[in-house]
Short mmCIF file of C-alpha atoms in Angstrom, two decimals:
data_model
loop_
_atom_site.label_atom_id
_atom_site.label_comp_id
_atom_site.label_asym_id
_atom_site.label_seq_id
_atom_site.Cartn_x
_atom_site.Cartn_y
_atom_site.Cartn_z
CA MET A 1 -9.69 2.45 -21.81
CA ASP A 2 -12.26 0.83 -24.05
CA PHE A 3 -11.23 2.44 -27.32
CA ASN A 4 -8.99 1.46 -30.22
CA VAL A 5 -5.97 3.73 -30.34
CA LYS A 6 -5.17 3.03 -34.01
CA ARG A 7 -8.72 3.70 -35.13
CA LEU A 8 -8.84 6.95 -33.14
CA ALA A 9 -5.57 8.03 -34.70
CA ALA A 10 -6.80 7.23 -38.21
CA ASP A 11 -10.11 9.07 -37.77
CA ALA A 12 -8.49 12.16 -36.33
CA GLY A 13 -5.96 12.36 -39.17
CA THR A 14 -2.47 13.64 -38.78
CA LEU A 15 -3.22 15.23 -35.38
CA PHE A 16 -2.87 11.86 -33.65
CA SER A 17 0.61 10.90 -34.67
CA ARG A 18 2.50 7.85 -33.51
CA ALA A 19 3.81 9.85 -30.54
CA VAL A 20 0.26 10.50 -29.34
CA GLN A 21 -0.58 6.83 -29.79
CA ASN A 22 2.38 6.00 -27.56
CA LEU A 23 1.10 8.47 -24.98
CA LEU A 24 -2.31 6.81 -24.97
CA THR A 25 -0.74 3.37 -24.59
CA ARG A 26 1.52 4.66 -21.85
CA ALA A 27 -1.45 6.08 -19.94
CA GLU A 28 -3.31 2.79 -20.20
CA THR A 29 -0.25 0.83 -19.02
CA THR A 30 0.27 3.21 -16.10
CA LYS A 31 -3.34 2.82 -15.03
CA HIS A 32 -3.19 -0.99 -15.27
CA TRP A 33 -0.04 -1.43 -13.18
CA THR A 34 -0.96 1.27 -10.69
CA GLU A 35 -4.18 -0.62 -9.94
CA LYS A 36 -2.28 -3.89 -9.56
CA ILE A 37 0.45 -2.48 -7.31
CA LEU A 38 -2.16 -0.68 -5.20
CA LYS A 39 -4.18 -3.86 -4.71
CA GLN A 40 -1.18 -6.02 -3.80
CA THR A 41 0.16 -3.40 -1.39
CA GLU A 42 -3.20 -3.29 0.37
CA VAL A 43 -3.08 -7.09 0.69
CA LEU A 44 0.46 -6.87 2.10
CA LEU A 45 -0.48 -4.24 4.68
CA GLN A 46 -3.80 -5.88 5.60
CA PRO A 47 -4.04 -9.58 4.67
CA ASN A 48 -7.56 -9.94 6.10
CA PRO A 49 -10.05 -9.20 3.25
CA ASN A 50 -12.93 -8.58 5.67
CA VAL A 51 -10.96 -5.89 7.48
CA ARG A 52 -10.01 -4.31 4.13
CA ILE A 53 -13.69 -4.13 3.14
CA GLU A 54 -14.58 -2.62 6.50
CA GLU A 55 -11.84 0.01 6.19
CA PHE A 56 -13.00 0.79 2.63
CA LEU A 57 -16.58 1.36 3.84
CA TYR A 58 -15.43 3.62 6.67
CA GLU A 59 -13.36 5.59 4.18
CA LYS A 60 -16.31 6.03 1.80
CA LEU A 61 -18.55 7.06 4.69
CA ASP A 62 -15.86 9.54 5.78
CA LYS A 63 -15.72 8.00 9.25
CA LYS A 64 -12.74 7.14 11.42
CA VAL A 65 -11.73 3.50 11.38
CA PRO A 66 -11.99 2.05 14.92
CA THR A 67 -8.62 1.25 16.49
CA ARG A 68 -7.99 -2.46 16.90
CA MET A 69 -4.99 -4.48 18.08
CA ASN A 70 -2.98 -6.10 15.31
CA ASN A 71 -1.76 -9.70 15.38
CA HIS A 72 1.58 -8.89 17.01
CA GLU A 73 -0.13 -6.90 19.75
CA LEU A 74 -2.68 -9.66 20.36
CA LEU A 75 0.09 -12.24 20.61
CA GLY A 76 2.09 -9.99 22.91
CA GLN A 77 -0.88 -9.43 25.22
CA SER A 78 -1.52 -13.18 25.39
CA MET A 79 2.11 -13.81 26.29
CA ILE A 80 2.06 -11.15 29.01
CA ASP A 81 -1.17 -12.48 30.50
CA SER A 82 0.12 -16.04 30.50
CA GLY A 83 3.46 -14.93 31.99
CA ASN A 84 1.65 -13.18 34.82
CA GLU A 85 -0.44 -16.29 35.36
CA PHE A 86 2.63 -18.55 35.59
CA GLY A 87 4.34 -15.96 37.77
CA PRO A 88 6.99 -13.35 36.92
CA GLY A 89 9.27 -15.06 39.42
CA MET A 90 9.34 -18.19 37.28
CA ALA A 91 11.87 -18.38 34.47
CA TYR A 92 9.22 -19.37 31.95
CA GLY A 93 6.75 -16.75 33.12
CA ASN A 94 9.37 -14.01 33.07
CA ALA A 95 10.46 -15.02 29.55
CA LEU A 96 6.85 -14.93 28.34
CA ILE A 97 6.41 -11.42 29.69
CA LYS A 98 9.60 -10.23 27.99
CA CYS A 99 8.55 -11.83 24.68
CA GLY A 100 5.08 -10.32 24.98
CA GLU A 101 6.44 -6.83 25.52
CA THR A 102 8.67 -7.22 22.46
CA GLU A 103 5.76 -8.47 20.34
CA LYS A 104 3.76 -5.40 21.35
CA GLN A 105 6.69 -3.19 20.37
CA ILE A 106 6.78 -4.90 16.98
CA GLY A 107 3.01 -4.38 16.70
CA GLY A 108 3.47 -0.67 17.33
CA ALA A 109 6.20 -0.49 14.70
CA GLU A 110 3.92 -2.31 12.25
CA ARG A 111 1.13 0.18 12.94
CA GLU A 112 3.46 3.10 12.21
CA PHE A 113 4.68 1.38 9.03
CA ILE A 114 1.11 0.85 7.77
CA GLN A 115 0.13 4.45 8.51
CA SER A 116 3.24 5.79 6.79
CA SER A 117 2.70 3.57 3.75
CA ALA A 118 -0.97 4.54 3.50
CA ILE A 119 -0.16 8.26 3.51
CA ASN A 120 3.00 8.30 1.40
CA PHE A 121 2.35 5.41 -1.00
CA LEU A 122 -1.26 4.24 -1.25
CA THR A 123 -2.91 7.67 -1.17
CA PRO A 124 -0.94 9.11 -4.16
CA PHE A 125 -1.70 5.98 -6.19
CA ARG A 126 -5.42 6.25 -5.38
CA ASN A 127 -5.39 9.95 -6.21
CA PHE A 128 -4.00 9.17 -9.66
CA LEU A 129 -6.63 6.52 -10.39
CA GLU A 130 -9.56 8.47 -8.96
CA GLY A 131 -8.41 11.91 -10.06
CA ASP A 132 -5.86 12.35 -12.84
CA PHE A 133 -6.77 9.25 -14.82
CA LYS A 134 -10.50 9.92 -14.62
CA THR A 135 -9.80 13.41 -15.95
CA ILE A 136 -7.91 11.85 -18.87
CA LEU A 137 -10.88 9.57 -19.58
CA LYS A 138 -13.28 12.51 -19.44
CA GLU A 139 -11.22 14.65 -21.81
CA ARG A 140 -10.69 11.69 -24.14
CA LYS A 141 -14.46 11.20 -24.30
CA LEU A 142 -14.92 14.88 -25.12
CA LEU A 143 -12.30 14.54 -27.84
CA GLN A 144 -14.18 11.63 -29.38
CA ASN A 145 -17.38 13.68 -29.41
CA LYS A 146 -15.55 16.60 -31.03
CA ARG A 147 -14.19 14.22 -33.65
CA LEU A 148 -17.71 12.99 -34.43
CA ASP A 149 -18.89 16.61 -34.74
CA LEU A 150 -15.96 17.33 -37.06
CA ASP A 151 -16.76 14.31 -39.25
CA ALA A 152 -20.42 15.38 -39.42
CA ALA A 153 -19.43 18.94 -40.44
CA LYS A 154 -17.15 17.61 -43.16
CA THR A 155 -19.91 15.37 -44.49
CA LYS A 156 -22.39 18.22 -44.47
CA LEU A 157 -20.04 20.52 -46.41
CA LYS A 158 -19.31 17.79 -48.93
CA LYS A 159 -23.02 17.23 -49.60
CA ALA A 160 -23.65 20.97 -49.93
CA LYS A 161 -20.86 21.38 -52.49
CA MET A 162 -22.06 18.39 -54.48
CA ALA A 163 -25.61 19.80 -54.54
CA ASP A 164 -24.36 23.18 -55.65
CA ALA A 165 -22.37 21.62 -58.49
CA ARG A 166 -25.35 19.57 -59.69
CA ALA A 167 -27.76 22.54 -59.50
CA LEU A 168 -25.77 24.83 -61.80
CA PRO A 169 -26.65 23.20 -65.19
CA LEU A 170 -30.30 22.66 -64.28
CA THR A 171 -33.10 25.07 -65.19
CA THR A 172 -36.57 25.78 -63.90
CA THR A 173 -37.99 27.22 -67.18
CA PRO A 174 -41.59 25.93 -67.63
CA PRO A 175 -42.46 23.96 -70.82
CA PRO A 176 -44.63 25.52 -73.62
CA GLY A 177 -48.36 25.82 -72.97
CA ASP A 178 -49.23 23.09 -75.49
CA ALA A 179 -46.89 20.57 -73.78
CA GLY A 180 -48.48 17.33 -72.78
CA TYR A 181 -49.08 15.84 -69.35
CA VAL A 182 -45.76 14.00 -69.29
CA ALA A 183 -43.79 17.16 -70.04
CA ASN A 184 -45.57 19.09 -67.30
CA PHE A 185 -45.02 16.27 -64.82
CA SER A 186 -41.33 16.10 -65.71
CA PHE A 187 -41.11 19.84 -65.27
CA MET A 188 -42.61 19.66 -61.78
CA VAL A 189 -40.24 16.87 -60.71
CA ASN A 190 -37.28 18.75 -62.15
CA PHE A 191 -38.44 21.98 -60.48
CA LEU A 192 -38.63 20.34 -57.05
CA HIS A 193 -35.28 18.65 -57.55
CA VAL A 194 -33.61 21.91 -58.48
CA LYS A 195 -35.14 23.68 -55.48
CA TRP A 196 -33.85 20.90 -53.22
CA LEU A 197 -30.36 21.11 -54.74
CA LYS A 198 -30.27 24.90 -54.46
CA MET A 199 -31.40 24.65 -50.87
CA TRP A 200 -28.34 22.46 -50.19
CA ALA A 201 -26.18 24.83 -52.21
CA GLU A 202 -27.22 27.70 -49.97
CA GLU A 203 -25.92 25.63 -47.04
CA VAL A 204 -22.32 25.72 -48.35
CA THR A 205 -21.45 28.94 -46.53
CA THR A 206 -23.09 27.79 -43.32
CA ALA A 207 -21.40 24.38 -43.59
CA GLU A 208 -18.00 25.99 -44.09
CA GLN A 209 -18.51 28.12 -41.00
CA ASP A 210 -19.62 25.10 -38.98
CA LEU A 211 -16.61 23.12 -40.17
CA LYS A 212 -14.25 25.91 -39.21
CA MET A 213 -15.79 26.12 -35.74
CA THR A 214 -15.82 22.36 -35.13
CA GLN A 215 -12.26 22.05 -36.40
CA SER A 216 -11.18 24.73 -33.93
CA GLU A 217 -12.97 23.01 -31.06
CA PHE A 218 -11.47 19.67 -32.02
CA ASP A 219 -7.95 21.13 -32.18
CA ARG A 220 -8.38 22.77 -28.79
CA GLN A 221 -9.68 19.54 -27.21
CA ALA A 222 -6.90 17.55 -28.85
CA GLU A 223 -4.32 19.87 -27.32
CA ILE A 224 -5.90 19.51 -23.87
CA THR A 225 -5.86 15.73 -24.18
CA ARG A 226 -2.27 15.71 -25.40
CA LEU A 227 -1.11 17.84 -22.46
CA LEU A 228 -2.86 15.53 -20.01
CA LEU A 229 -1.27 12.49 -21.60
CA GLU A 230 2.17 14.09 -21.44
CA GLY A 231 1.51 14.62 -17.73
CA ILE A 232 1.90 10.87 -17.25
CA GLY A 233 5.64 11.50 -17.16
CA SER A 234 5.18 13.74 -14.11
CA THR A 235 2.99 11.04 -12.58
CA HIS A 236 5.81 8.51 -12.97
CA ALA A 237 8.24 10.90 -11.29
CA HIS A 238 5.81 11.41 -8.40
CA HIS A 239 5.21 7.69 -8.02
CA LEU A 240 8.98 7.14 -7.98
CA ARG A 241 9.29 9.47 -4.99
CA CYS A 242 6.42 7.62 -3.31
CA LEU A 243 8.16 4.32 -3.99
CA ASN A 244 11.33 5.61 -2.33
CA ASP A 245 9.27 6.66 0.70
CA PHE A 246 7.71 3.19 0.83
CA VAL A 247 11.11 1.48 0.70
CA GLU A 248 12.40 3.78 3.44
CA ALA A 249 9.36 2.99 5.59
CA GLN A 250 9.94 -0.74 5.09
CA MET A 251 13.62 -0.37 5.94
CA THR A 252 12.78 1.51 9.14
CA TYR A 253 10.15 -1.05 10.12
CA TYR A 254 12.37 -4.08 9.59
CA ALA A 255 15.32 -2.36 11.30
CA GLN A 256 13.13 -1.67 14.33
CA CYS A 257 11.92 -5.27 14.40
CA TYR A 258 15.48 -6.55 14.14
CA GLN A 259 16.64 -4.32 17.00
CA TYR A 260 13.70 -5.38 19.17
CA MET A 261 14.52 -9.04 18.61
CA VAL A 262 18.24 -8.51 19.27
CA ASP A 263 17.38 -6.83 22.58
CA LEU A 264 14.98 -9.65 23.42
CA GLN A 265 17.58 -12.27 22.60
CA LYS A 266 20.03 -10.53 24.93
CA GLN A 267 17.45 -10.49 27.72
CA LEU A 268 16.57 -14.15 27.25
CA GLY A 269 20.22 -15.10 26.83
CA ASN A 270 21.33 -13.66 30.15
CA GLY A 271 20.72 -16.94 31.87
CA ALA A 272 22.30 -18.99 29.08
CA ALA A 273 25.22 -16.63 28.83
CA SER A 274 25.76 -16.72 32.55
CA VAL A 275 26.17 -20.49 32.40
CA SER A 276 29.44 -19.93 30.58
CA ILE A 277 30.81 -17.82 33.42
CA PRO A 278 33.49 -19.93 35.09
CA VAL A 279 32.79 -21.03 38.64
CA LEU A 280 35.60 -19.74 40.81
CA PRO A 281 37.06 -22.28 43.24
CA LEU A 282 37.08 -21.26 46.89
CA SER A 283 40.87 -21.13 46.88
CA THR A 284 40.89 -18.34 44.26
CA SER A 285 41.85 -14.95 45.67
CA LEU A 286 38.87 -12.60 45.86
CA PRO A 287 38.23 -9.01 46.90
CA ALA A 288 37.45 -8.46 50.58
CA SER A 289 33.65 -8.46 50.09
CA SER A 290 33.82 -11.59 47.94
CA ALA A 291 36.15 -13.24 50.45
CA ASN A 292 33.64 -12.59 53.22
CA ALA A 293 30.89 -14.09 51.10
CA SER A 294 33.10 -17.07 50.31
CA SER A 295 33.80 -17.67 53.97
CA GLY A 296 30.07 -17.53 54.60
CA PHE A 297 29.46 -20.23 51.97
CA THR A 298 32.26 -22.34 53.47
CA GLU A 299 30.72 -22.02 56.90
CA LEU A 300 27.30 -22.92 55.47
CA GLN A 301 28.71 -25.98 53.75
CA ASN A 302 30.44 -27.17 56.92
CA PHE A 303 27.42 -26.83 59.17
CA SER A 304 23.79 -27.77 58.83
CA GLY A 305 21.03 -25.14 58.54
CA SER A 306 19.86 -22.66 55.90
CA ARG A 307 20.32 -18.95 55.16
CA LYS A 308 18.83 -16.32 52.92
CA ALA A 309 20.70 -15.39 49.73
CA ARG A 310 20.17 -12.76 47.07
CA VAL A 311 20.46 -13.81 43.41
CA LEU A 312 23.07 -11.79 41.51
CA TYR A 313 22.26 -12.94 37.94
CA ASP A 314 19.50 -14.69 36.03
CA TYR A 315 20.09 -18.41 35.75
CA ASP A 316 18.21 -20.96 33.65
CA ALA A 317 18.18 -24.45 35.08
CA ALA A 318 20.02 -26.97 32.91
CA GLY A 319 17.96 -29.86 34.21
CA SER A 320 15.13 -30.92 36.50
CA LYS A 321 17.48 -31.10 39.49
CA GLU A 322 18.43 -27.42 39.21
CA LEU A 323 16.44 -24.30 40.13
CA SER A 324 16.05 -21.35 37.75
CA LEU A 325 16.91 -17.97 39.24
CA LEU A 326 16.00 -14.34 38.60
CA ALA A 327 18.31 -11.49 39.43
CA ASP A 328 17.60 -9.72 42.76
CA GLU A 329 15.19 -12.35 44.08
CA VAL A 330 15.80 -13.76 47.59
CA ILE A 331 15.81 -17.52 48.18
CA MET A 332 16.76 -19.91 50.96
CA VAL A 333 19.94 -21.95 50.49
CA SER A 334 21.38 -24.87 52.39
CA SER A 335 24.14 -27.46 52.08
CA VAL A 336 23.48 -31.09 51.26
CA PRO A 337 26.04 -33.76 52.19
CA GLY A 338 27.93 -35.08 49.19
CA MET A 339 27.00 -32.09 46.94
CA ASP A 340 29.71 -30.44 44.86
CA SER A 341 31.36 -27.54 46.68
CA ASP A 342 30.34 -25.13 43.89
CA TRP A 343 26.63 -25.78 44.44
CA LEU A 344 24.01 -25.34 47.14
CA MET A 345 20.44 -26.46 47.49
CA GLY A 346 18.05 -23.57 46.81
CA GLU A 347 14.42 -23.25 47.90
CA ARG A 348 11.70 -20.88 46.67
CA GLY A 349 8.37 -21.75 48.20
CA ASN A 350 7.60 -25.30 47.14
CA GLN A 351 10.30 -25.24 44.46
CA LYS A 352 13.66 -26.79 45.24
CA GLY A 353 16.82 -27.43 43.25
CA LYS A 354 20.57 -27.02 42.93
CA VAL A 355 21.95 -23.49 42.44
CA PRO A 356 25.53 -22.31 41.71
CA ILE A 357 27.07 -20.40 44.57
CA THR A 358 28.70 -17.85 42.18
CA TYR A 359 25.23 -16.51 41.42
CA LEU A 360 24.42 -15.87 45.10
CA GLU A 361 25.17 -13.38 47.82
CA LEU A 362 24.47 -14.50 51.40
CA LEU A 363 22.42 -12.13 53.48
CA ASN A 364 22.94 -11.51 57.20
#
């Protein structure tokens, strides 16, 4: 607000007490920090200034902002496309697809967070700046005008009373007929002066009525302004509720992102986790179905040739000599002389590498 609070309080007299001065300062402080918080929140939700300007123009034109993919969704789509290009059957391609899907989930959560924040946090702050505070400025301007009218009415009444007091001892009796030119001239000047003073004296009643009316209007406008300024307390309470909503929206958003990443880590860690599964020696007692499978592996290791096998778990190759596996895929396996009994040679198209037998189930 471009006005001096102390000067306004002095001009308006006792009506603007120190409490009202504090209310005016409080309103100004609220407006300043509301603008700053609003601006920084907009930057947080949309870091791109060009997009912010575009959204502002659409809002002013009362048009719907076109839907566009956010950065997480763009990254996710790129990962999915690249994963499909490398091949979902490849460990790297499959991991890219899983990461891409998670990034798109995070992008969706971010979109919901921005929409929630815009409705429950940004909109109330804008409404205060564009509505309530503008009303305060308007009423404050009216109060200043009423104060000027009141000062003018007081000045007018003061002049009228002074003129009335000066006109009382004066007389308009003409000089004798044989008076000279100077006496007649003095009489005329005195006559006009008295008439002018009496004219002002007649304005005393009118000036008193005007002062009474302007004082009443000023008091009424001062009360309106005071009530609006006291409403800043309600504004703070409302903004506090909005702040709680914003914090809750942030908490929900970050909790969703955390859960998405935990789930992704579990998916990507299946292969790494499975590496820690102990490889059972062939002499270990197994259930009937496992025993049959074990005998099949023993037979395969003792004789040349290859057979089809289904992959039971995801497996990430630990080196260039190993072959990464995906659960439920079917590969060809064979025995290589001199290879450890816990491993077989696996083939998938042109890809070839060692695979652990505990991750495989031979097919008939």
